[in-house]
XYZ file of C-alpha atoms in Angstrom:
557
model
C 62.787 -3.940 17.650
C 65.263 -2.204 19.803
C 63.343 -0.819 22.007
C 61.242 -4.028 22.444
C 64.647 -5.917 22.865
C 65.072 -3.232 25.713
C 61.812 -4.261 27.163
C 62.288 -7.523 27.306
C 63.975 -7.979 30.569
C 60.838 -8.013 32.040
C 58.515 -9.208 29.483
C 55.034 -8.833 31.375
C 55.473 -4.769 31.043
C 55.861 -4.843 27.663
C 52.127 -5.127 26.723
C 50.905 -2.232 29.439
C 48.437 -0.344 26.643
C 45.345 -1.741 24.962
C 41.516 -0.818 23.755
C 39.986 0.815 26.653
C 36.872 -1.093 25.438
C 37.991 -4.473 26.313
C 37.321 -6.254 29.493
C 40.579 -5.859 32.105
C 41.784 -8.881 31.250
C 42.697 -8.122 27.750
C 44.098 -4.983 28.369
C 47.750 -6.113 29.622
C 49.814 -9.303 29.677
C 49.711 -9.422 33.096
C 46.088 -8.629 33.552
C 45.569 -11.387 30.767
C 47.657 -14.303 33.479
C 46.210 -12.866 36.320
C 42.296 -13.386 35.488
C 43.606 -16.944 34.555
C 45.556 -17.350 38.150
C 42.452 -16.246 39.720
C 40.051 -18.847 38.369
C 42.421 -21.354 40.651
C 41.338 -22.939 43.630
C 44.391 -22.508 46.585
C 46.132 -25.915 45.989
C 46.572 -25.039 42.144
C 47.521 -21.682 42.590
C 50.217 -23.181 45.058
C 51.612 -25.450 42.522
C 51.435 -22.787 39.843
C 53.588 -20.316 41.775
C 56.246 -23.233 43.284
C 56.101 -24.641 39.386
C 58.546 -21.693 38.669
C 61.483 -22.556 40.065
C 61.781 -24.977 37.287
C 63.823 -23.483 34.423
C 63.027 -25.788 30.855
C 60.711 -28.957 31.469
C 60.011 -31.085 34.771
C 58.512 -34.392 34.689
C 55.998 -35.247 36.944
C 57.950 -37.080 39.362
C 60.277 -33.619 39.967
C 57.468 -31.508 40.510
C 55.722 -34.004 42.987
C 58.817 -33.850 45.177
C 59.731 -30.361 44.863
C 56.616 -28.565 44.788
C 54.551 -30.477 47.121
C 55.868 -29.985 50.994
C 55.241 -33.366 53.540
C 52.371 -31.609 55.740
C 50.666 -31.870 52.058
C 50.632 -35.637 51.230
C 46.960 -35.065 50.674
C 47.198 -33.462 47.163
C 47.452 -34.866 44.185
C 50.025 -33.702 41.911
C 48.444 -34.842 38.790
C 45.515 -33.494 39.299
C 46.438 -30.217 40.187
C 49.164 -30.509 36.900
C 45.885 -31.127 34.781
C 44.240 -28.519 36.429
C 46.997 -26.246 34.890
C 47.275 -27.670 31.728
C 43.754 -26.984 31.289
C 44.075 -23.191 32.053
C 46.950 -23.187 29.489
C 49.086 -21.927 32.361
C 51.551 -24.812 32.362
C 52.434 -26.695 28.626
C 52.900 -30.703 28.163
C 55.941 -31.998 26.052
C 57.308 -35.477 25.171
C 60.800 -36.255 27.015
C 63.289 -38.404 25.421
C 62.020 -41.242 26.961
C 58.831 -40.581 26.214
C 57.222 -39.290 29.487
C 55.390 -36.951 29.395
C 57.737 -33.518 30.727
C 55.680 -29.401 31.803
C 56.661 -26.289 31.616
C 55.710 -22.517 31.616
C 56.279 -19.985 28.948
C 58.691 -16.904 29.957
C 55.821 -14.537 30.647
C 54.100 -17.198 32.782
C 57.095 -17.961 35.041
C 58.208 -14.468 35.338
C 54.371 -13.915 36.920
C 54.836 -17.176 38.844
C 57.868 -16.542 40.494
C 56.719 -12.762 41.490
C 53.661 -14.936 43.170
C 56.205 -17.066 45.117
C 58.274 -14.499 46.429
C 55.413 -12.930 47.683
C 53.669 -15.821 49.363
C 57.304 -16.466 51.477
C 57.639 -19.562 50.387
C 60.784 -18.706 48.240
C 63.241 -20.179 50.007
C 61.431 -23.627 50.964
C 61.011 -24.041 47.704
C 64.502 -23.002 46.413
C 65.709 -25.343 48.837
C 64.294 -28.310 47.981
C 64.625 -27.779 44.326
C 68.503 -27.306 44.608
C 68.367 -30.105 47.130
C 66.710 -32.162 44.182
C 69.059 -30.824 41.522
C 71.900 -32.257 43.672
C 70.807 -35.334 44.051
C 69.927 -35.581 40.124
C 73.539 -34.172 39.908
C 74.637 -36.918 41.805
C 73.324 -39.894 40.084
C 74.073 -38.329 36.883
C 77.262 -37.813 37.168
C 78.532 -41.358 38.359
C 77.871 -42.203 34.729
C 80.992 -39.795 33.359
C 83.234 -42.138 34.441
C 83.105 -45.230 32.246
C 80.891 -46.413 29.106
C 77.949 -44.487 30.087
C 79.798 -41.326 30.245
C 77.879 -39.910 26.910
C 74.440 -40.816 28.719
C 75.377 -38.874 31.981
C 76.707 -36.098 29.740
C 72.951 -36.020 28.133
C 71.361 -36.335 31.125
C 73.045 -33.607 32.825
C 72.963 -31.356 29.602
C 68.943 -31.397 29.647
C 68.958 -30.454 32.733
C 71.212 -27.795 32.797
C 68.978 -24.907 33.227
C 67.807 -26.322 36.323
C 71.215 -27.335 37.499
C 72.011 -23.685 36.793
C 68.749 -22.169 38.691
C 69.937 -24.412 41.607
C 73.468 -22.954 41.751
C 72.378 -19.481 41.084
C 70.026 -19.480 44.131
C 72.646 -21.414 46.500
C 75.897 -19.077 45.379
C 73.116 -15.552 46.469
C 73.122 -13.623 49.571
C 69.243 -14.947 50.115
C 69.948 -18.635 50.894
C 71.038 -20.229 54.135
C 74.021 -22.076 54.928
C 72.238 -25.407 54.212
C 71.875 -24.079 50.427
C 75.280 -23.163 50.437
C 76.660 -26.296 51.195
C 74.411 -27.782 48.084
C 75.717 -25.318 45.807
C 79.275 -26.420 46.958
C 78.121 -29.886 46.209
C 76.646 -29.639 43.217
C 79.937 -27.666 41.706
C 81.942 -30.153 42.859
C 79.856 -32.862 41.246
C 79.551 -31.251 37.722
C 83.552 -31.434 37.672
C 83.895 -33.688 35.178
C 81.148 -32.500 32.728
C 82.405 -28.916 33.032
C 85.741 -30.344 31.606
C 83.906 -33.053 29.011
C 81.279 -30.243 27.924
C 83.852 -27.165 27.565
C 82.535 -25.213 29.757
C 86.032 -24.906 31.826
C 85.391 -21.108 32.056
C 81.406 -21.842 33.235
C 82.650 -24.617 35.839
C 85.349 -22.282 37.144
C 83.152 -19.290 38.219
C 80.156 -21.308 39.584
C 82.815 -23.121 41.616
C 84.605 -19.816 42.710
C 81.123 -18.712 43.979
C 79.959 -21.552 45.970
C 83.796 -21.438 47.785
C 83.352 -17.696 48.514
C 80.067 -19.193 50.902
C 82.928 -21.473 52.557
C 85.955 -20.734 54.900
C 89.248 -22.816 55.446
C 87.924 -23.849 58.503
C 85.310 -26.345 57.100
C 87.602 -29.384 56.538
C 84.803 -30.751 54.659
C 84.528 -33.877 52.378
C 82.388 -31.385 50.071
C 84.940 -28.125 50.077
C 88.079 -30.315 49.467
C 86.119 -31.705 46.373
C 85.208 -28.422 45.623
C 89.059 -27.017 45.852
C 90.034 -29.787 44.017
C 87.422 -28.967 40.991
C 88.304 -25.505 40.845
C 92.083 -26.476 41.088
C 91.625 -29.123 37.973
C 89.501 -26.615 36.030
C 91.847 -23.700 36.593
C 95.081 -26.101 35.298
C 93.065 -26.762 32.370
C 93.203 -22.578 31.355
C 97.213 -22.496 33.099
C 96.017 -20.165 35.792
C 98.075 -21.292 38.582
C 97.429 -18.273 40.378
C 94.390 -20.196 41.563
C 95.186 -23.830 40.836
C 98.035 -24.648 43.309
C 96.407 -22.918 46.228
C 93.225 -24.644 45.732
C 94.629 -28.368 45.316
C 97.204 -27.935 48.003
C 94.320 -27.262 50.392
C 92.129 -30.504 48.860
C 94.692 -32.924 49.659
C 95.211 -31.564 53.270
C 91.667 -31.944 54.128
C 91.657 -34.989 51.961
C 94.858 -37.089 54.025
C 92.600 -35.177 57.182
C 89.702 -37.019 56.484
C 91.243 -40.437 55.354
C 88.992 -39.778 51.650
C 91.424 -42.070 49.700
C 89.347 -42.002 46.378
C 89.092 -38.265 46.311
C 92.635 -38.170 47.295
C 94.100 -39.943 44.227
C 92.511 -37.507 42.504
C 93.114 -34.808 44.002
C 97.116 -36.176 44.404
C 97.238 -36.392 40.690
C 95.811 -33.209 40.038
C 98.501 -31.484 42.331
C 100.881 -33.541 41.069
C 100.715 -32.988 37.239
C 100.184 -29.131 38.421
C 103.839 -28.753 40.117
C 105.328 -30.685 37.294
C 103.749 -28.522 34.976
C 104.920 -25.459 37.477
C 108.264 -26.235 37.809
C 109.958 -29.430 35.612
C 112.162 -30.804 38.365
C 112.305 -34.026 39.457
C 113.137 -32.577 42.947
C 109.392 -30.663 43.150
C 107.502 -33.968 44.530
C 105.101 -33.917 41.695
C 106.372 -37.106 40.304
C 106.244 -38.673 43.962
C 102.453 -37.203 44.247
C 101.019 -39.171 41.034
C 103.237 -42.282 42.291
C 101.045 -42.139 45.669
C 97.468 -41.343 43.706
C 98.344 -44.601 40.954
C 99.201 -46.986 44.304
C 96.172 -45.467 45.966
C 93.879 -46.288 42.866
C 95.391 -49.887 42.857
C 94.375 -50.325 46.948
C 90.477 -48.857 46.160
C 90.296 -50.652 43.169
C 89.214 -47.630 40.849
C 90.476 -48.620 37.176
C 88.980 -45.337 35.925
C 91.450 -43.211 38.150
C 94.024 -45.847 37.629
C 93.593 -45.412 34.040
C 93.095 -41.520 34.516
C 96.431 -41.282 36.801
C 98.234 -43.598 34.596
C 97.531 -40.902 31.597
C 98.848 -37.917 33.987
C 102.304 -40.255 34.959
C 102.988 -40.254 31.245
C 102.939 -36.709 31.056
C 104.627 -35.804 33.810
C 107.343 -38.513 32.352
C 108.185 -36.479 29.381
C 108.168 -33.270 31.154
C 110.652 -34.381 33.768
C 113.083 -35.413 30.122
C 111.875 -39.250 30.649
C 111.615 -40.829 26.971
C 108.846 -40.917 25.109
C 108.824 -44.778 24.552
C 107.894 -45.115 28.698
C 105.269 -42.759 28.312
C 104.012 -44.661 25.451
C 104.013 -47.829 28.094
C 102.127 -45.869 31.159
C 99.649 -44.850 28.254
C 99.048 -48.318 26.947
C 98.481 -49.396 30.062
C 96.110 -46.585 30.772
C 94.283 -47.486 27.311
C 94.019 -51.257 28.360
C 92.017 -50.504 31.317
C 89.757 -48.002 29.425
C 89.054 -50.968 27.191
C 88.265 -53.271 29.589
C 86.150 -50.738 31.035
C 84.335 -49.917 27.797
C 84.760 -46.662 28.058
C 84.909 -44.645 24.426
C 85.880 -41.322 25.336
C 88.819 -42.772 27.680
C 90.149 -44.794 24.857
C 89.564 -42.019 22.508
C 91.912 -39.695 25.003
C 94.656 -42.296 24.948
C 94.398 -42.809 21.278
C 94.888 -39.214 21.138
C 97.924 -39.233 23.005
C 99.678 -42.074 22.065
C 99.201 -40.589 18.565
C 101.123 -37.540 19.502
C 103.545 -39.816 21.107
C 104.229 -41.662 17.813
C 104.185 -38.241 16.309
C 107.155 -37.102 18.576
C 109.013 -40.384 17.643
C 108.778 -39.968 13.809
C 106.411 -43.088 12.843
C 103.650 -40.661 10.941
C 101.574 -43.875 10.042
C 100.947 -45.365 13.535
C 99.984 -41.912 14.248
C 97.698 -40.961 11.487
C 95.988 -44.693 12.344
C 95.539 -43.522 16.042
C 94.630 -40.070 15.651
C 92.044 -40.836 13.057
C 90.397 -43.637 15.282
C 90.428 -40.873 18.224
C 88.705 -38.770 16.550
C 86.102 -40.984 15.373
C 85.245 -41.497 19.018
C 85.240 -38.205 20.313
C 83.281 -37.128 17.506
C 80.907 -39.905 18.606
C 80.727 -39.218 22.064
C 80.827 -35.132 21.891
C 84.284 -34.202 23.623
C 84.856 -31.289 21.844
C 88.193 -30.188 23.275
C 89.744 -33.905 22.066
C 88.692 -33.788 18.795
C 90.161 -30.211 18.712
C 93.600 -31.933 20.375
C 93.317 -34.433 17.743
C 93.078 -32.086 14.680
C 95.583 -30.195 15.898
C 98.157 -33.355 15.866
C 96.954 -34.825 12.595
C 98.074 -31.541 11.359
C 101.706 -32.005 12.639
C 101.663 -35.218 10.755
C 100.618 -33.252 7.331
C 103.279 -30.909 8.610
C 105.842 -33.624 8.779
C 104.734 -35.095 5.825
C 104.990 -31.343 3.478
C 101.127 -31.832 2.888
C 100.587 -28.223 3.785
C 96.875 -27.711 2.768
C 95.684 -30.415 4.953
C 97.876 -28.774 7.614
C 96.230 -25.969 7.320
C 92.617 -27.696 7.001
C 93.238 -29.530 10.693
C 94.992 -26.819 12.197
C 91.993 -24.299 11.279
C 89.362 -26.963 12.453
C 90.756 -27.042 15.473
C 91.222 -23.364 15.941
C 87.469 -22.984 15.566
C 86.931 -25.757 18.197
C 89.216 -23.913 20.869
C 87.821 -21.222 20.288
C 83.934 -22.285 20.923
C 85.500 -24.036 24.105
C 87.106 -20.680 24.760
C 90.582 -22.215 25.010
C 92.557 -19.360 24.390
C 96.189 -21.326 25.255
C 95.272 -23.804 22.870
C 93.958 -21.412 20.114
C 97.123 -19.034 20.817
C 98.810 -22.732 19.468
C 96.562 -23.589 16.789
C 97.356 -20.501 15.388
C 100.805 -20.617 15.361
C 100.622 -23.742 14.102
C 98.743 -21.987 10.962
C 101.552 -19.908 10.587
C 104.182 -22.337 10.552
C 102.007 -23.360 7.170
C 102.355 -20.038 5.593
C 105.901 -19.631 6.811
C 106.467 -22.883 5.012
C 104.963 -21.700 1.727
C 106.946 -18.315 2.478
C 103.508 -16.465 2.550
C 104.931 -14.453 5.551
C 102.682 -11.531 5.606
C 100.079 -14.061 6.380
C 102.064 -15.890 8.729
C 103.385 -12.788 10.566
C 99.391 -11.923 10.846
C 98.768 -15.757 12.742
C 101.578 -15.477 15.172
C 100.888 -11.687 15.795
C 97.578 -13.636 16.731
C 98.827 -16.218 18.398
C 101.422 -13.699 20.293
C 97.757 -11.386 21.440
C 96.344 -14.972 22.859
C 99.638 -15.703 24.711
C 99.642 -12.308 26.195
C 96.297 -12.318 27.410
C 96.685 -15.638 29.382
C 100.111 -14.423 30.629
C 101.455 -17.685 29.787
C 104.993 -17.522 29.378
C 105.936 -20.798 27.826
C 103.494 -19.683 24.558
C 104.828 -16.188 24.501
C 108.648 -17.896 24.138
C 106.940 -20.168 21.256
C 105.458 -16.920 19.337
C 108.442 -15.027 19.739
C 110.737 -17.744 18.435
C 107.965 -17.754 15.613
C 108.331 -14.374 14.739
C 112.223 -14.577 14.546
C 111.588 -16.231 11.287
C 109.564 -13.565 10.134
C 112.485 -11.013 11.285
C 114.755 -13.503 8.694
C 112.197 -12.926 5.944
C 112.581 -8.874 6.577
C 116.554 -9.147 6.024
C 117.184 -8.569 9.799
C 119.270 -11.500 11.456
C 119.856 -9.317 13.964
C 116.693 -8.722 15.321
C 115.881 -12.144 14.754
C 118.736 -13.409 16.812
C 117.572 -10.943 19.675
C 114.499 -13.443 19.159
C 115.585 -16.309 19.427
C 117.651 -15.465 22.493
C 114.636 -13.632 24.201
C 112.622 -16.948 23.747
C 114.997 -19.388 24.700
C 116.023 -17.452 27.973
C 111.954 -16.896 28.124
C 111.930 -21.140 28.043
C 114.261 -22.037 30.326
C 112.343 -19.274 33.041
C 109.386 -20.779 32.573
C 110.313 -24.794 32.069
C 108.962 -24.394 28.608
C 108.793 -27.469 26.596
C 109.102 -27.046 22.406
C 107.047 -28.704 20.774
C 108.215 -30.989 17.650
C 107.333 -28.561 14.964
C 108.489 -25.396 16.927
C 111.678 -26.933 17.568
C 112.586 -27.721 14.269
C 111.554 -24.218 12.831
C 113.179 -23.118 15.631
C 116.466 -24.630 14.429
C 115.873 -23.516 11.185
C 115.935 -19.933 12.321
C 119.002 -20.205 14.308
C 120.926 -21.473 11.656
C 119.924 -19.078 9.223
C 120.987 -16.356 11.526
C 124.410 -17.809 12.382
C 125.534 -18.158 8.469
C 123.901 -14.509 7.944
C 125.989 -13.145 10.712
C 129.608 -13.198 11.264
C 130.102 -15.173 14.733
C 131.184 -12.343 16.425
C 127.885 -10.494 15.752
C 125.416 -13.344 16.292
C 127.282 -13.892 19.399
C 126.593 -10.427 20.279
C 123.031 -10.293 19.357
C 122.472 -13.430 21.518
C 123.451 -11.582 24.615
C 121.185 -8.229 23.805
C 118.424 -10.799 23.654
C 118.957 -12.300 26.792
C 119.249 -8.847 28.245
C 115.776 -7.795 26.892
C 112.562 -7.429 28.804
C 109.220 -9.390 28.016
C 108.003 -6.169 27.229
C 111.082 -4.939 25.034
C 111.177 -8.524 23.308
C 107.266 -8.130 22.086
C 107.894 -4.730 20.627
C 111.033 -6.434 18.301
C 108.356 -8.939 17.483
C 105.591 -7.208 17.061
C 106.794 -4.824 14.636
C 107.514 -7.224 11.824
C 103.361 -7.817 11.855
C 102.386 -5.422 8.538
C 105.292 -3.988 7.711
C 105.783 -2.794 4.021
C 108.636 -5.741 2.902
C 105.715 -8.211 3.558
C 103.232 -7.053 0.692
């Protein structure tokens, strides 16, 4: 099987041997689809070999308008498609709706698409199948954005191996500047179902790729949406290495070309992203998702409205606004996903104003809301919610000492992140976890989750989780008999914090308290006082050694 598996990468030379008393056609694979391709006349062997560009099934409609070029208006698609089916060299299938959908088998198209590229006719037909797949794209995708968002999610989902064909053949050194400019456009379009699918990481390099055929010198509508996608995707994963650069340079050519609907996007993407950056009311973020909400307003887009209105009450806690106006921008924001009808936008602000009524201590109103999120985004497939929305319902067990349901949501969600490849919000999950077993003083397990959690941190290089984990482990350093060391931890995280405009979330501040208090009636006050100032002093590097060494060690057994 291994050396079949080997093989496989080009499956028509893996059947090369056979009886030498059989006619030629019988000896190989190959020689088996090439007596069929021969019994073709010219028209059908034309649609048989432009047929492969097609990755999964194509209706009939698809193939007419890809496959058949305008000089040929004289041939009948259907025909020729019958022709095929009768040769077994194409297969029928039902589609969703019924109609009836072709494709090839593997070894077919592999032999197909070795016929195209040798008739030259490649990159005609590359083109207008990724000029098709746009356009598909297109129409598609205006249904994310309101109550049909699960059907355009669907839609774009079965045809993702085409979508994916398309990009792959725009985004290569073989296609012309035409087909990089659909590649760009297509990226930009799948924006929003690279973020409602999961597939941030996915969405992120196709993007990258189709902006590497594009230079700052194209002020175009389709690179600033572009920028703006990659920008969004990449604040998703915290990488603002990439983000800032890419959404500064969207809004330029945005304001440029007077695109005030993609601006108030793109304004509240850039905005949130310097709040996030740098929580200062003197940074212009704030000011940015001001101008995208009044913007909204003017075009009349409730969606974005509702969308920008969501981002304002973030950026309203992390600039130390209460939570109760929050709460207001977000009810506002759900009101207008109502009206809309929209189920996954009411399921985000369910979501959120759960966690807001978590953060302000009423556990009931936000088991009600969290529990009716999640019923939605269950419904309508967002992933990366429901995961949000375990994750909170296990603060409220948390708050409310039921520890194995804690730990129930909290690992739920862990597995969700971590299918979504969210390793920021998997590096919290887990600490969450081990805020369980610190709980239930289980702290060799614990010290195990935020060692975990601590690996995660590291690997993003985000600093406001690696404060979080280290503050975690100071309680594990408490648990060893070393208030010391753990006061060198809490230092190192809070100094870490206030670098990085760290938030703490309710649960990490309050074990975070816990720990500083324990160390300060361990220690005389001259000695915690001390310890808080060699902890200050340390290095990122020097405070991960401290914490890392408490993960195993013999006290724990």
């Amino acid at each position: 099987p291994a050396a079949i598996l080997e093989r496989l990468t080009s499956r028509l030379n893996l059947l090369t041997s056979g009886s030498l008393d059989l006619p030629p056609r019988q000896r190989t694979l190959r020689g088996a689809i090439n007596w069929s391709y021969g019994l073709l006349d010219e028209p059908d062997m034309m649609l048989f070999r432009r047929m492969s560009v097609f990755v999964g099934t194509a209706d009939l409609d698809s193939i007419d308008r890809v496959c058949k070029l305008p000089s040929e208006a004289g041939l009948d698609t259907l025909t020729q498609v019958d022709s095929l089916l009768d040769k077994s060299l194409v297969l029928r299938a039902d589609g969703t709706a019924g109609e009836s959908r072709f494709w090839m088998l593997w070894t077919i198209r592999e032999y197909a698409l070795g016929k195209l590229a040798e008739s030259g006719e490649e990159a005609t037909i590359r083109h207008r199948h990724a000029a098709y797949c746009l356009e598909f794209a297109e129409r598609a995708a205006c249904k994310l954005m309101g109550p049909e968002s699960a059907e355009g999610i669907n839609l774009l989902e079965s045809e993702i191996g085409n979508l994916r064909a398309a990009l792959n053949w725009c985004c290569s050194a073989g296609a012309g500047k035409d087909d990089h400019e659909i590649g760009m456009r297509i990226a930009g379009t799948l924006h929003w179902f690279w973020y409602l699918r999961g597939y941030l990481t996915e969405g992120r390099t196709w993007l990258e790729k189709a902006l590497a055929h594009s230079s700052p010198e194209e002020r175009t509508l389709a690179r600033a949406v572009a920028l703006d996608a990659a920008g969004r995707l990449a604040l998703l994963q915290d990488d603002y290495s990439q983000l800032l650069p890419r959404l500064e340079e969207s809004v330029d050519i945005l304001r440029e070309l007077g695109e005030h609907r993609a601006l108030a996007y793109a304004l509240t993407n850039l905005g949130i992203a310097r709040v996030y950056q740098n929580r200062d009311a003197g940074n212009s973020g704030y000011e940015l998702i001001e101008e995208a909400t009044r913007l909204f307003r003017v075009v009349g887009d409730n969606w974005g409205l509702a969308f920008a209105l969501d981002i304002k009450a973030d950026a309203t806690v992390l600039l130390g606004g209460t939570e109760e106006v929050a709460a207001r921008y977000r009810e506002e924001s759900l009101a207008l996903y109502r009206g809309l009808g929209d189920d996954r936008g009411i399921a985000t602000e369910l979501s959120e104003l759960g966690y807001s009524a978590v953060k302000l201590g009423n556990y009931e109103l936000a088991q009600d809301r969290l529990e009716e999120a999640i019923a939605l985004t269950r419904a309508v497939g967002d992933r990366w919610y429901t995961a949000v929305s375990l994750r909170n319902l296990g603060d409220v067990a948390m708050h409310q000492e039921d520890y194995g349901q804690a730990a129930a949501y909290y690992r739920e969600s862990l597995s969700l992140y971590r299918e979504l490849g969210d390793k920021v919000r998997a590096s919290n999950a887990l600490r969450n976890l081990g805020h369980v077993y610190r709980r239930l003083e289980k702290h060799a397990e614990a010290a195990q989750l935020y060692s975990g959690s601590l690996k995660l941190a590291g690997e993003t290089d985000n600093l406001p989780n690696i404060a979080l984990c280290i503050s975690a482990m100071s309680s594990i350093a408490l648990a060893a008999q070393n208030p010391t060391s753990a006061t060198r931890l809490l230092s190192m995280s809070y100094a870490l914090r206030e670098r990085s405009r760290g938030l703490m979330p309710p649960l990490d501040l309050a074990e975070y308290k816990r720990s500083v208090e324990m160390a300060r009636c361990a220690l005389e006050a001259s000695v915690f006082a001390a310890a808080w100032d060699e902890g200050t002093a340390l290095s990122i590097e020097e405070a991960l050694e401290e914490a890392c060494a408490y993960e195993g060690s013999a006290f724990l057994d």
